[in-house]
Amino acid sequence: MNSALGTAWPRAGLLGNPSDLYQGRGIGFTFENFQAVVTCRRSDDTERVAAEPTILQAARSVVSDLGGDDGSQASFELSLTCDIPQQLGLSGSSAIIIAALRSVYAFRQITVPAERIAELALRAENEFMGITAGPMDRVVQAHEGVIAMDFADGTVDRIDPASLPPLAILVDRHKGQDSGAVHAPVRDRWEAGDPAVRSVMAEFRPLVGRGLECLRSGDVRGLMECVDRNFDLRAQIFPIGARDGAVIDRVRSSGAASKFCGSGGAILAVHEDDAVLDQICRTIVEEGFEGLRPRVTGREVAR
């Protein structure tokens, strides 16, 4: 094989983030409005390999742990295309790393389970790039679809995408802040035993449990309450940018629930009525955001 492609989708956190760094629980989903594609092709051009972007070098740093015929790191080169908005809480960087790992194992014709890909992607970001990040994004992107996770025992469950209510994602047109920079100060407070951080993180486990019950029973209003509560908990210990806060308030004034997809810059809106979300998407441009209806992976779209 002379070349192989690897693809990965952005993800949005429905509930539980950012408790994944603290043995909490979470629900997230991938969606196909954007994508990261990495091509792995045979090459012995060491100069081209050395010139690869840092994020592809991060993927290379864990390639030897994929298994199979390792060979030389210079025996292949990686190239990428990605239209996932970066540093806006949609996990664009982890999508690129996962796509890169998928392209390498396809190139080597080996099979690597999703949980291993998630683990290696997290290591690449933590160890090579020095980013403070938890497992949630990589677990969702490695498994794809709608995924429920328990970070205390490592349980991963797949949820029927049809159980999701109508959703919208509002994306800031301005580049945001690196998620690692957002998480690092709160992580430091946690490790120092800060009671406020400890108390807030303890609330996410039962919140996600309630959200799962709402999904399974079709209780959209109950799920919306959980989504709003998720954001309110986060706001107790994380700073909220003025632009993000204004959009959250505007979405809520429209009757929808709202929270960050990740660390800010992309905002999830939830409502039982598609028309309400369509209206939000049309009017949110006044705040400098773009509204989209996510094509959730595995979810059939009404025609």
PDB file of C-alpha atoms in Angstrom:
ATOM      1  CA  MET A   1       0.000   0.000   0.000  1.00  0.00           C
ATOM      2  CA  ASN A   2       1.427   3.380  -1.029  1.00  0.00           C
ATOM      3  CA  SER A   3      -1.056   5.636   0.804  1.00  0.00           C
ATOM      4  CA  ALA A   4      -4.019   5.590   3.175  1.00  0.00           C
ATOM      5  CA  LEU A   5      -6.522   8.098   4.547  1.00  0.00           C
ATOM      6  CA  GLY A   6      -7.696   8.640   8.110  1.00  0.00           C
ATOM      7  CA  THR A   7     -10.711  10.795   8.991  1.00  0.00           C
ATOM      8  CA  ALA A   8     -12.121  12.164  12.245  1.00  0.00           C
ATOM      9  CA  TRP A   9     -15.054  14.420  13.146  1.00  0.00           C
ATOM     10  CA  PRO A  10     -15.445  17.275  15.625  1.00  0.00           C
ATOM     11  CA  ARG A  11     -17.228  16.556  18.887  1.00  0.00           C
ATOM     12  CA  ALA A  12     -19.601  18.457  21.168  1.00  0.00           C
ATOM     13  CA  GLY A  13     -20.082  17.781  24.846  1.00  0.00           C
ATOM     14  CA  LEU A  14     -23.727  17.325  25.733  1.00  0.00           C
ATOM     15  CA  LEU A  15     -23.220  16.876  29.475  1.00  0.00           C
ATOM     16  CA  GLY A  16     -20.439  16.346  31.973  1.00  0.00           C
ATOM     17  CA  ASN A  17     -17.553  18.343  30.569  1.00  0.00           C
ATOM     18  CA  PRO A  18     -15.187  19.348  32.126  1.00  0.00           C
ATOM     19  CA  SER A  19     -15.470  16.596  34.767  1.00  0.00           C
ATOM     20  CA  ASP A  20     -13.546  14.075  32.637  1.00  0.00           C
ATOM     21  CA  LEU A  21     -10.310  15.356  34.165  1.00  0.00           C
ATOM     22  CA  TYR A  22     -11.684  14.514  37.602  1.00  0.00           C
ATOM     23  CA  GLN A  23     -13.097  10.991  37.238  1.00  0.00           C
ATOM     24  CA  GLY A  24     -16.551  12.330  36.445  1.00  0.00           C
ATOM     25  CA  ARG A  25     -19.024  11.266  33.767  1.00  0.00           C
ATOM     26  CA  GLY A  26     -19.919  12.656  30.385  1.00  0.00           C
ATOM     27  CA  ILE A  27     -22.060  12.429  27.267  1.00  0.00           C
ATOM     28  CA  GLY A  28     -20.790  13.698  23.933  1.00  0.00           C
ATOM     29  CA  PHE A  29     -21.352  13.252  20.228  1.00  0.00           C
ATOM     30  CA  THR A  30     -19.495  13.598  16.948  1.00  0.00           C
ATOM     31  CA  PHE A  31     -20.993  15.455  14.021  1.00  0.00           C
ATOM     32  CA  GLU A  32     -20.114  15.569  10.346  1.00  0.00           C
ATOM     33  CA  ASN A  33     -20.398  19.244   9.396  1.00  0.00           C
ATOM     34  CA  PHE A  34     -16.586  19.481   9.460  1.00  0.00           C
ATOM     35  CA  GLN A  35     -13.780  16.940   9.266  1.00  0.00           C
ATOM     36  CA  ALA A  36     -10.067  16.333   9.641  1.00  0.00           C
ATOM     37  CA  VAL A  37      -8.439  14.141   6.971  1.00  0.00           C
ATOM     38  CA  VAL A  38      -4.841  12.932   7.185  1.00  0.00           C
ATOM     39  CA  THR A  39      -3.051  11.104   4.374  1.00  0.00           C
ATOM     40  CA  CYS A  40      -0.216   8.715   5.159  1.00  0.00           C
ATOM     41  CA  ARG A  41       1.942   7.911   2.135  1.00  0.00           C
ATOM     42  CA  ARG A  42       5.165   6.043   1.572  1.00  0.00           C
ATOM     43  CA  SER A  43       8.171   8.358   1.578  1.00  0.00           C
ATOM     44  CA  ASP A  44      11.854   8.436   2.423  1.00  0.00           C
ATOM     45  CA  ASP A  45      12.096  12.233   2.173  1.00  0.00           C
ATOM     46  CA  THR A  46      13.404  13.118   5.648  1.00  0.00           C
ATOM     47  CA  GLU A  47      13.178  16.851   4.970  1.00  0.00           C
ATOM     48  CA  ARG A  48       9.449  16.638   4.227  1.00  0.00           C
ATOM     49  CA  VAL A  49       8.903  14.538   7.346  1.00  0.00           C
ATOM     50  CA  ALA A  50      10.833  17.035   9.473  1.00  0.00           C
ATOM     51  CA  ALA A  51       8.678  19.883   8.074  1.00  0.00           C
ATOM     52  CA  GLU A  52       5.362  18.339   9.134  1.00  0.00           C
ATOM     53  CA  PRO A  53       3.199  20.500  11.429  1.00  0.00           C
ATOM     54  CA  THR A  54       3.715  20.088  15.166  1.00  0.00           C
ATOM     55  CA  ILE A  55       0.362  18.384  15.601  1.00  0.00           C
ATOM     56  CA  LEU A  56       1.345  15.649  13.136  1.00  0.00           C
ATOM     57  CA  GLN A  57       4.661  15.299  14.924  1.00  0.00           C
ATOM     58  CA  ALA A  58       2.598  14.757  18.086  1.00  0.00           C
ATOM     59  CA  ALA A  59       0.796  11.872  16.397  1.00  0.00           C
ATOM     60  CA  ARG A  60       4.148  10.448  15.312  1.00  0.00           C
ATOM     61  CA  SER A  61       5.332  10.511  18.930  1.00  0.00           C
ATOM     62  CA  VAL A  62       2.970   7.633  19.794  1.00  0.00           C
ATOM     63  CA  VAL A  63       2.967   5.781  16.474  1.00  0.00           C
ATOM     64  CA  SER A  64       5.419   3.155  17.736  1.00  0.00           C
ATOM     65  CA  ASP A  65       2.764   2.106  20.269  1.00  0.00           C
ATOM     66  CA  LEU A  66       0.208   1.337  17.561  1.00  0.00           C
ATOM     67  CA  GLY A  67       1.776  -2.064  17.026  1.00  0.00           C
ATOM     68  CA  GLY A  68       2.414  -3.863  13.777  1.00  0.00           C
ATOM     69  CA  ASP A  69       5.511  -3.368  11.657  1.00  0.00           C
ATOM     70  CA  ASP A  70       6.987  -0.187  13.056  1.00  0.00           C
ATOM     71  CA  GLY A  71       9.801   0.319  10.551  1.00  0.00           C
ATOM     72  CA  SER A  72      11.307   3.780  10.295  1.00  0.00           C
ATOM     73  CA  GLN A  73       9.504   6.974  11.221  1.00  0.00           C
ATOM     74  CA  ALA A  74      10.943   8.384   7.988  1.00  0.00           C
ATOM     75  CA  SER A  75       9.373   5.643   5.844  1.00  0.00           C
ATOM     76  CA  PHE A  76       6.123   7.577   5.575  1.00  0.00           C
ATOM     77  CA  GLU A  77       4.943  11.170   5.515  1.00  0.00           C
ATOM     78  CA  LEU A  78       1.719  12.709   6.771  1.00  0.00           C
ATOM     79  CA  SER A  79      -0.331  15.547   5.273  1.00  0.00           C
ATOM     80  CA  LEU A  80      -3.611  16.991   6.451  1.00  0.00           C
ATOM     81  CA  THR A  81      -6.644  18.974   5.483  1.00  0.00           C
ATOM     82  CA  CYS A  82      -8.972  20.195   8.224  1.00  0.00           C
ATOM     83  CA  ASP A  83     -11.905  22.593   8.217  1.00  0.00           C
ATOM     84  CA  ILE A  84     -12.825  22.129  11.896  1.00  0.00           C
ATOM     85  CA  PRO A  85     -12.714  25.588  13.511  1.00  0.00           C
ATOM     86  CA  GLN A  86      -9.689  25.612  15.808  1.00  0.00           C
ATOM     87  CA  GLN A  87      -9.522  26.676  19.469  1.00  0.00           C
ATOM     88  CA  LEU A  88     -13.298  27.005  19.692  1.00  0.00           C
ATOM     89  CA  GLY A  89     -14.096  23.943  21.786  1.00  0.00           C
ATOM     90  CA  LEU A  90     -14.833  21.476  18.970  1.00  0.00           C
ATOM     91  CA  SER A  91     -11.732  19.319  19.553  1.00  0.00           C
ATOM     92  CA  GLY A  92     -10.100  20.085  16.240  1.00  0.00           C
ATOM     93  CA  SER A  93      -6.607  19.209  17.465  1.00  0.00           C
ATOM     94  CA  SER A  94      -7.583  15.797  18.794  1.00  0.00           C
ATOM     95  CA  ALA A  95      -9.512  15.129  15.573  1.00  0.00           C
ATOM     96  CA  ILE A  96      -6.316  15.709  13.589  1.00  0.00           C
ATOM     97  CA  ILE A  97      -4.307  13.390  15.834  1.00  0.00           C
ATOM     98  CA  ILE A  98      -6.941  10.652  15.679  1.00  0.00           C
ATOM     99  CA  ALA A  99      -7.173  11.004  11.896  1.00  0.00           C
ATOM    100  CA  ALA A 100      -3.387  10.747  11.711  1.00  0.00           C
ATOM    101  CA  LEU A 101      -3.302   7.592  13.830  1.00  0.00           C
ATOM    102  CA  ARG A 102      -6.069   6.053  11.736  1.00  0.00           C
ATOM    103  CA  SER A 103      -4.185   6.832   8.543  1.00  0.00           C
ATOM    104  CA  VAL A 104      -0.999   5.191   9.861  1.00  0.00           C
ATOM    105  CA  TYR A 105      -2.699   1.989  10.992  1.00  0.00           C
ATOM    106  CA  ALA A 106      -4.603   1.814   7.695  1.00  0.00           C
ATOM    107  CA  PHE A 107      -1.285   2.307   5.876  1.00  0.00           C
ATOM    108  CA  ARG A 108       0.253  -0.519   7.909  1.00  0.00           C
ATOM    109  CA  GLN A 109      -2.860  -2.638   7.521  1.00  0.00           C
ATOM    110  CA  ILE A 110      -3.297  -3.243  11.237  1.00  0.00           C
ATOM    111  CA  THR A 111      -6.395  -3.075  13.434  1.00  0.00           C
ATOM    112  CA  VAL A 112      -6.344  -0.917  16.548  1.00  0.00           C
ATOM    113  CA  PRO A 113      -9.421  -0.721  18.834  1.00  0.00           C
ATOM    114  CA  ALA A 114     -11.103   2.632  19.430  1.00  0.00           C
ATOM    115  CA  GLU A 115     -10.192   2.727  23.120  1.00  0.00           C
ATOM    116  CA  ARG A 116      -6.499   2.369  22.230  1.00  0.00           C
ATOM    117  CA  ILE A 117      -6.678   5.151  19.660  1.00  0.00           C
ATOM    118  CA  ALA A 118      -8.290   7.425  22.278  1.00  0.00           C
ATOM    119  CA  GLU A 119      -5.573   6.592  24.801  1.00  0.00           C
ATOM    120  CA  LEU A 120      -2.741   7.281  22.352  1.00  0.00           C
ATOM    121  CA  ALA A 121      -4.299  10.540  21.153  1.00  0.00           C
ATOM    122  CA  LEU A 122      -4.537  11.781  24.739  1.00  0.00           C
ATOM    123  CA  ARG A 123      -0.914  10.839  25.370  1.00  0.00           C
ATOM    124  CA  ALA A 124       0.190  12.723  22.267  1.00  0.00           C
ATOM    125  CA  GLU A 125      -1.499  15.902  23.490  1.00  0.00           C
ATOM    126  CA  ASN A 126      -0.522  15.531  27.149  1.00  0.00           C
ATOM    127  CA  GLU A 127       3.072  14.408  26.713  1.00  0.00           C
ATOM    128  CA  PHE A 128       4.239  15.797  23.361  1.00  0.00           C
ATOM    129  CA  MET A 129       2.238  19.023  23.204  1.00  0.00           C
ATOM    130  CA  GLY A 130       2.043  19.645  26.960  1.00  0.00           C
ATOM    131  CA  ILE A 131      -1.710  20.301  26.872  1.00  0.00           C
ATOM    132  CA  THR A 132      -3.844  19.845  29.981  1.00  0.00           C
ATOM    133  CA  ALA A 133      -6.641  17.691  28.580  1.00  0.00           C
ATOM    134  CA  GLY A 134      -8.949  14.924  29.711  1.00  0.00           C
ATOM    135  CA  PRO A 135     -10.082  11.770  27.912  1.00  0.00           C
ATOM    136  CA  MET A 136     -13.629  12.800  26.953  1.00  0.00           C
ATOM    137  CA  ASP A 137     -12.963  14.350  23.546  1.00  0.00           C
ATOM    138  CA  ARG A 138     -10.727  11.529  22.339  1.00  0.00           C
ATOM    139  CA  VAL A 139     -13.072   8.799  23.595  1.00  0.00           C
ATOM    140  CA  VAL A 140     -16.029  10.341  21.754  1.00  0.00           C
ATOM    141  CA  GLN A 141     -14.038  10.917  18.567  1.00  0.00           C
ATOM    142  CA  ALA A 142     -12.447   7.464  18.599  1.00  0.00           C
ATOM    143  CA  HIS A 143     -15.790   5.664  19.079  1.00  0.00           C
ATOM    144  CA  GLU A 144     -17.967   8.149  17.105  1.00  0.00           C
ATOM    145  CA  GLY A 145     -21.689   8.698  17.457  1.00  0.00           C
ATOM    146  CA  VAL A 146     -23.351   9.530  20.782  1.00  0.00           C
ATOM    147  CA  ILE A 147     -21.217   8.218  23.633  1.00  0.00           C
ATOM    148  CA  ALA A 148     -21.775   8.051  27.410  1.00  0.00           C
ATOM    149  CA  MET A 149     -18.630   7.706  29.522  1.00  0.00           C
ATOM    150  CA  ASP A 150     -17.751   7.060  33.154  1.00  0.00           C
ATOM    151  CA  PHE A 151     -14.206   8.223  33.791  1.00  0.00           C
ATOM    152  CA  ALA A 152     -13.963   6.539  37.187  1.00  0.00           C
ATOM    153  CA  ASP A 153     -14.258   2.987  35.850  1.00  0.00           C
ATOM    154  CA  GLY A 154     -13.618   3.537  32.117  1.00  0.00           C
ATOM    155  CA  THR A 155     -17.089   2.461  31.014  1.00  0.00           C
ATOM    156  CA  VAL A 156     -18.086   3.553  27.499  1.00  0.00           C
ATOM    157  CA  ASP A 157     -21.683   3.091  26.284  1.00  0.00           C
ATOM    158  CA  ARG A 158     -23.159   3.889  22.906  1.00  0.00           C
ATOM    159  CA  ILE A 159     -26.467   5.792  22.873  1.00  0.00           C
ATOM    160  CA  ASP A 160     -28.975   5.727  20.037  1.00  0.00           C
ATOM    161  CA  PRO A 161     -28.543   9.060  18.185  1.00  0.00           C
ATOM    162  CA  ALA A 162     -32.315   9.093  17.611  1.00  0.00           C
ATOM    163  CA  SER A 163     -32.750   9.797  21.321  1.00  0.00           C
ATOM    164  CA  LEU A 164     -31.190  13.247  20.975  1.00  0.00           C
ATOM    165  CA  PRO A 165     -33.547  16.230  20.839  1.00  0.00           C
ATOM    166  CA  PRO A 166     -33.129  19.006  18.248  1.00  0.00           C
ATOM    167  CA  LEU A 167     -29.698  20.656  18.562  1.00  0.00           C
ATOM    168  CA  ALA A 168     -27.863  23.681  17.226  1.00  0.00           C
ATOM    169  CA  ILE A 169     -24.224  24.733  17.501  1.00  0.00           C
ATOM    170  CA  LEU A 170     -23.206  28.385  17.466  1.00  0.00           C
ATOM    171  CA  VAL A 171     -19.609  28.975  16.410  1.00  0.00           C
ATOM    172  CA  ASP A 172     -17.690  32.168  17.093  1.00  0.00           C
ATOM    173  CA  ARG A 173     -16.050  33.672  14.021  1.00  0.00           C
ATOM    174  CA  HIS A 174     -13.109  34.803  16.127  1.00  0.00           C
ATOM    175  CA  LYS A 175     -10.318  32.447  17.118  1.00  0.00           C
ATOM    176  CA  GLY A 176     -10.613  31.375  20.736  1.00  0.00           C
ATOM    177  CA  GLN A 177      -8.224  30.359  23.505  1.00  0.00           C
ATOM    178  CA  ASP A 178      -6.266  27.130  23.709  1.00  0.00           C
ATOM    179  CA  SER A 179      -8.274  24.676  25.819  1.00  0.00           C
ATOM    180  CA  GLY A 180      -5.204  23.615  27.771  1.00  0.00           C
ATOM    181  CA  ALA A 181      -4.715  27.189  28.966  1.00  0.00           C
ATOM    182  CA  VAL A 182      -8.345  27.224  30.114  1.00  0.00           C
ATOM    183  CA  HIS A 183      -8.091  23.956  32.055  1.00  0.00           C
ATOM    184  CA  ALA A 184      -4.645  24.292  33.636  1.00  0.00           C
ATOM    185  CA  PRO A 185      -5.507  26.843  36.384  1.00  0.00           C
ATOM    186  CA  VAL A 186      -8.556  24.845  37.524  1.00  0.00           C
ATOM    187  CA  ARG A 187      -6.491  21.654  37.520  1.00  0.00           C
ATOM    188  CA  ASP A 188      -3.944  23.377  39.734  1.00  0.00           C
ATOM    189  CA  ARG A 189      -6.714  24.408  42.125  1.00  0.00           C
ATOM    190  CA  TRP A 190      -8.042  20.835  42.214  1.00  0.00           C
ATOM    191  CA  GLU A 191      -4.622  19.426  43.051  1.00  0.00           C
ATOM    192  CA  ALA A 192      -4.274  22.014  45.796  1.00  0.00           C
ATOM    193  CA  GLY A 193      -7.556  20.778  47.316  1.00  0.00           C
ATOM    194  CA  ASP A 194      -9.632  23.865  46.489  1.00  0.00           C
ATOM    195  CA  PRO A 195     -13.050  23.143  48.078  1.00  0.00           C
ATOM    196  CA  ALA A 196     -14.992  25.111  45.430  1.00  0.00           C
ATOM    197  CA  VAL A 197     -13.504  23.095  42.572  1.00  0.00           C
ATOM    198  CA  ARG A 198     -13.952  19.821  44.442  1.00  0.00           C
ATOM    199  CA  SER A 199     -17.584  20.607  45.254  1.00  0.00           C
ATOM    200  CA  VAL A 200     -18.496  21.588  41.687  1.00  0.00           C
ATOM    201  CA  MET A 201     -16.844  18.546  40.133  1.00  0.00           C
ATOM    202  CA  ALA A 202     -18.736  16.246  42.500  1.00  0.00           C
ATOM    203  CA  GLU A 203     -22.044  17.538  41.092  1.00  0.00           C
ATOM    204  CA  PHE A 204     -21.387  16.415  37.521  1.00  0.00           C
ATOM    205  CA  ARG A 205     -21.760  12.668  38.158  1.00  0.00           C
ATOM    206  CA  PRO A 206     -25.395  12.821  39.333  1.00  0.00           C
ATOM    207  CA  LEU A 207     -26.152  15.496  36.716  1.00  0.00           C
ATOM    208  CA  VAL A 208     -25.007  13.217  33.889  1.00  0.00           C
ATOM    209  CA  GLY A 209     -26.949  10.332  35.431  1.00  0.00           C
ATOM    210  CA  ARG A 210     -30.113  12.388  35.363  1.00  0.00           C
ATOM    211  CA  GLY A 211     -29.403  13.492  31.802  1.00  0.00           C
ATOM    212  CA  LEU A 212     -29.081   9.879  30.682  1.00  0.00           C
ATOM    213  CA  GLU A 213     -32.452   9.081  32.222  1.00  0.00           C
ATOM    214  CA  CYS A 214     -33.988  12.036  30.380  1.00  0.00           C
ATOM    215  CA  LEU A 215     -32.511  10.892  27.061  1.00  0.00           C
ATOM    216  CA  ARG A 216     -33.810   7.368  27.503  1.00  0.00           C
ATOM    217  CA  SER A 217     -37.281   8.498  28.523  1.00  0.00           C
ATOM    218  CA  GLY A 218     -37.596  11.265  25.936  1.00  0.00           C
ATOM    219  CA  ASP A 219     -37.816  13.988  28.600  1.00  0.00           C
ATOM    220  CA  VAL A 220     -36.474  16.918  26.575  1.00  0.00           C
ATOM    221  CA  ARG A 221     -37.396  19.537  29.160  1.00  0.00           C
ATOM    222  CA  GLY A 222     -35.575  17.581  31.847  1.00  0.00           C
ATOM    223  CA  LEU A 223     -32.511  17.287  29.609  1.00  0.00           C
ATOM    224  CA  MET A 224     -32.614  21.030  28.923  1.00  0.00           C
ATOM    225  CA  GLU A 225     -32.527  21.688  32.658  1.00  0.00           C
ATOM    226  CA  CYS A 226     -29.444  19.471  32.905  1.00  0.00           C
ATOM    227  CA  VAL A 227     -27.745  21.326  30.037  1.00  0.00           C
ATOM    228  CA  ASP A 228     -28.339  24.700  31.673  1.00  0.00           C
ATOM    229  CA  ARG A 229     -27.147  23.354  35.020  1.00  0.00           C
ATOM    230  CA  ASN A 230     -23.968  22.040  33.377  1.00  0.00           C
ATOM    231  CA  PHE A 231     -23.076  25.538  32.218  1.00  0.00           C
ATOM    232  CA  ASP A 232     -23.979  27.136  35.554  1.00  0.00           C
ATOM    233  CA  LEU A 233     -21.684  24.698  37.375  1.00  0.00           C
ATOM    234  CA  ARG A 234     -18.841  25.439  35.011  1.00  0.00           C
ATOM    235  CA  ALA A 235     -19.311  29.181  35.452  1.00  0.00           C
ATOM    236  CA  GLN A 236     -18.749  28.814  39.202  1.00  0.00           C
ATOM    237  CA  ILE A 237     -15.083  27.890  38.718  1.00  0.00           C
ATOM    238  CA  PHE A 238     -14.123  28.871  35.142  1.00  0.00           C
ATOM    239  CA  PRO A 239     -14.028  32.416  33.735  1.00  0.00           C
ATOM    240  CA  ILE A 240     -16.677  33.025  31.060  1.00  0.00           C
ATOM    241  CA  GLY A 241     -15.758  35.376  28.222  1.00  0.00           C
ATOM    242  CA  ALA A 242     -18.047  38.315  27.568  1.00  0.00           C
ATOM    243  CA  ARG A 243     -18.873  37.202  24.010  1.00  0.00           C
ATOM    244  CA  ASP A 244     -19.689  33.669  25.092  1.00  0.00           C
ATOM    245  CA  GLY A 245     -21.736  34.848  28.037  1.00  0.00           C
ATOM    246  CA  ALA A 246     -23.785  37.186  25.866  1.00  0.00           C
ATOM    247  CA  VAL A 247     -24.674  34.377  23.454  1.00  0.00           C
ATOM    248  CA  ILE A 248     -25.543  31.969  26.264  1.00  0.00           C
ATOM    249  CA  ASP A 249     -27.905  34.616  27.665  1.00  0.00           C
ATOM    250  CA  ARG A 250     -29.437  35.247  24.260  1.00  0.00           C
ATOM    251  CA  VAL A 251     -30.052  31.562  23.628  1.00  0.00           C
ATOM    252  CA  ARG A 252     -31.676  31.143  27.017  1.00  0.00           C
ATOM    253  CA  SER A 253     -33.889  34.185  26.459  1.00  0.00           C
ATOM    254  CA  SER A 254     -35.148  32.403  23.323  1.00  0.00           C
ATOM    255  CA  GLY A 255     -36.317  29.518  25.482  1.00  0.00           C
ATOM    256  CA  ALA A 256     -33.522  27.065  24.604  1.00  0.00           C
ATOM    257  CA  ALA A 257     -30.978  25.503  26.942  1.00  0.00           C
ATOM    258  CA  SER A 258     -27.321  26.267  26.358  1.00  0.00           C
ATOM    259  CA  LYS A 259     -23.789  25.307  27.361  1.00  0.00           C
ATOM    260  CA  PHE A 260     -20.308  25.181  25.887  1.00  0.00           C
ATOM    261  CA  CYS A 261     -19.501  22.400  23.436  1.00  0.00           C
ATOM    262  CA  GLY A 262     -16.052  22.339  25.010  1.00  0.00           C
ATOM    263  CA  SER A 263     -14.020  25.180  26.498  1.00  0.00           C
ATOM    264  CA  GLY A 264     -15.801  28.117  24.887  1.00  0.00           C
ATOM    265  CA  GLY A 265     -16.193  29.643  21.456  1.00  0.00           C
ATOM    266  CA  ALA A 266     -18.688  27.013  20.267  1.00  0.00           C
ATOM    267  CA  ILE A 267     -22.013  26.889  22.091  1.00  0.00           C
ATOM    268  CA  LEU A 268     -24.590  24.109  22.119  1.00  0.00           C
ATOM    269  CA  ALA A 269     -28.294  24.994  22.069  1.00  0.00           C
ATOM    270  CA  VAL A 270     -31.014  22.447  22.893  1.00  0.00           C
ATOM    271  CA  HIS A 271     -34.778  22.759  22.419  1.00  0.00           C
ATOM    272  CA  GLU A 272     -37.742  20.521  21.657  1.00  0.00           C
ATOM    273  CA  ASP A 273     -38.753  22.612  18.641  1.00  0.00           C
ATOM    274  CA  ASP A 274     -36.590  22.725  15.501  1.00  0.00           C
ATOM    275  CA  ALA A 275     -38.133  26.055  14.520  1.00  0.00           C
ATOM    276  CA  VAL A 276     -36.818  27.740  17.673  1.00  0.00           C
ATOM    277  CA  LEU A 277     -33.288  26.553  16.925  1.00  0.00           C
ATOM    278  CA  ASP A 278     -33.543  27.590  13.276  1.00  0.00           C
ATOM    279  CA  GLN A 279     -34.501  31.080  14.408  1.00  0.00           C
ATOM    280  CA  ILE A 280     -31.572  31.220  16.830  1.00  0.00           C
ATOM    281  CA  CYS A 281     -29.207  30.189  14.022  1.00  0.00           C
ATOM    282  CA  ARG A 282     -30.563  32.941  11.776  1.00  0.00           C
ATOM    283  CA  THR A 283     -30.269  35.727  14.330  1.00  0.00           C
ATOM    284  CA  ILE A 284     -27.068  34.810  16.168  1.00  0.00           C
ATOM    285  CA  VAL A 285     -24.955  36.367  13.406  1.00  0.00           C
ATOM    286  CA  GLU A 286     -25.646  39.702  15.104  1.00  0.00           C
ATOM    287  CA  GLU A 287     -23.311  38.521  17.897  1.00  0.00           C
ATOM    288  CA  GLY A 288     -20.594  37.528  15.423  1.00  0.00           C
ATOM    289  CA  PHE A 289     -21.438  33.823  15.592  1.00  0.00           C
ATOM    290  CA  GLU A 290     -22.491  31.369  12.912  1.00  0.00           C
ATOM    291  CA  GLY A 291     -25.316  28.937  13.605  1.00  0.00           C
ATOM    292  CA  LEU A 292     -25.455  25.392  12.285  1.00  0.00           C
ATOM    293  CA  ARG A 293     -27.568  22.301  12.824  1.00  0.00           C
ATOM    294  CA  PRO A 294     -25.152  19.440  13.540  1.00  0.00           C
ATOM    295  CA  ARG A 295     -25.349  16.270  11.467  1.00  0.00           C
ATOM    296  CA  VAL A 296     -24.812  13.887  14.353  1.00  0.00           C
ATOM    297  CA  THR A 297     -22.840  10.813  13.305  1.00  0.00           C
ATOM    298  CA  GLY A 298     -25.195   7.875  12.852  1.00  0.00           C
ATOM    299  CA  ARG A 299     -28.342   9.957  13.110  1.00  0.00           C
ATOM    300  CA  GLU A 300     -30.724   9.885  10.187  1.00  0.00           C
ATOM    301  CA  VAL A 301     -31.637  13.318   8.894  1.00  0.00           C
ATOM    302  CA  ALA A 302     -35.286  14.022   8.122  1.00  0.00           C
ATOM    303  CA  ARG A 303     -35.833  14.817   4.448  1.00  0.00           C
TER     304      ARG A 303
END
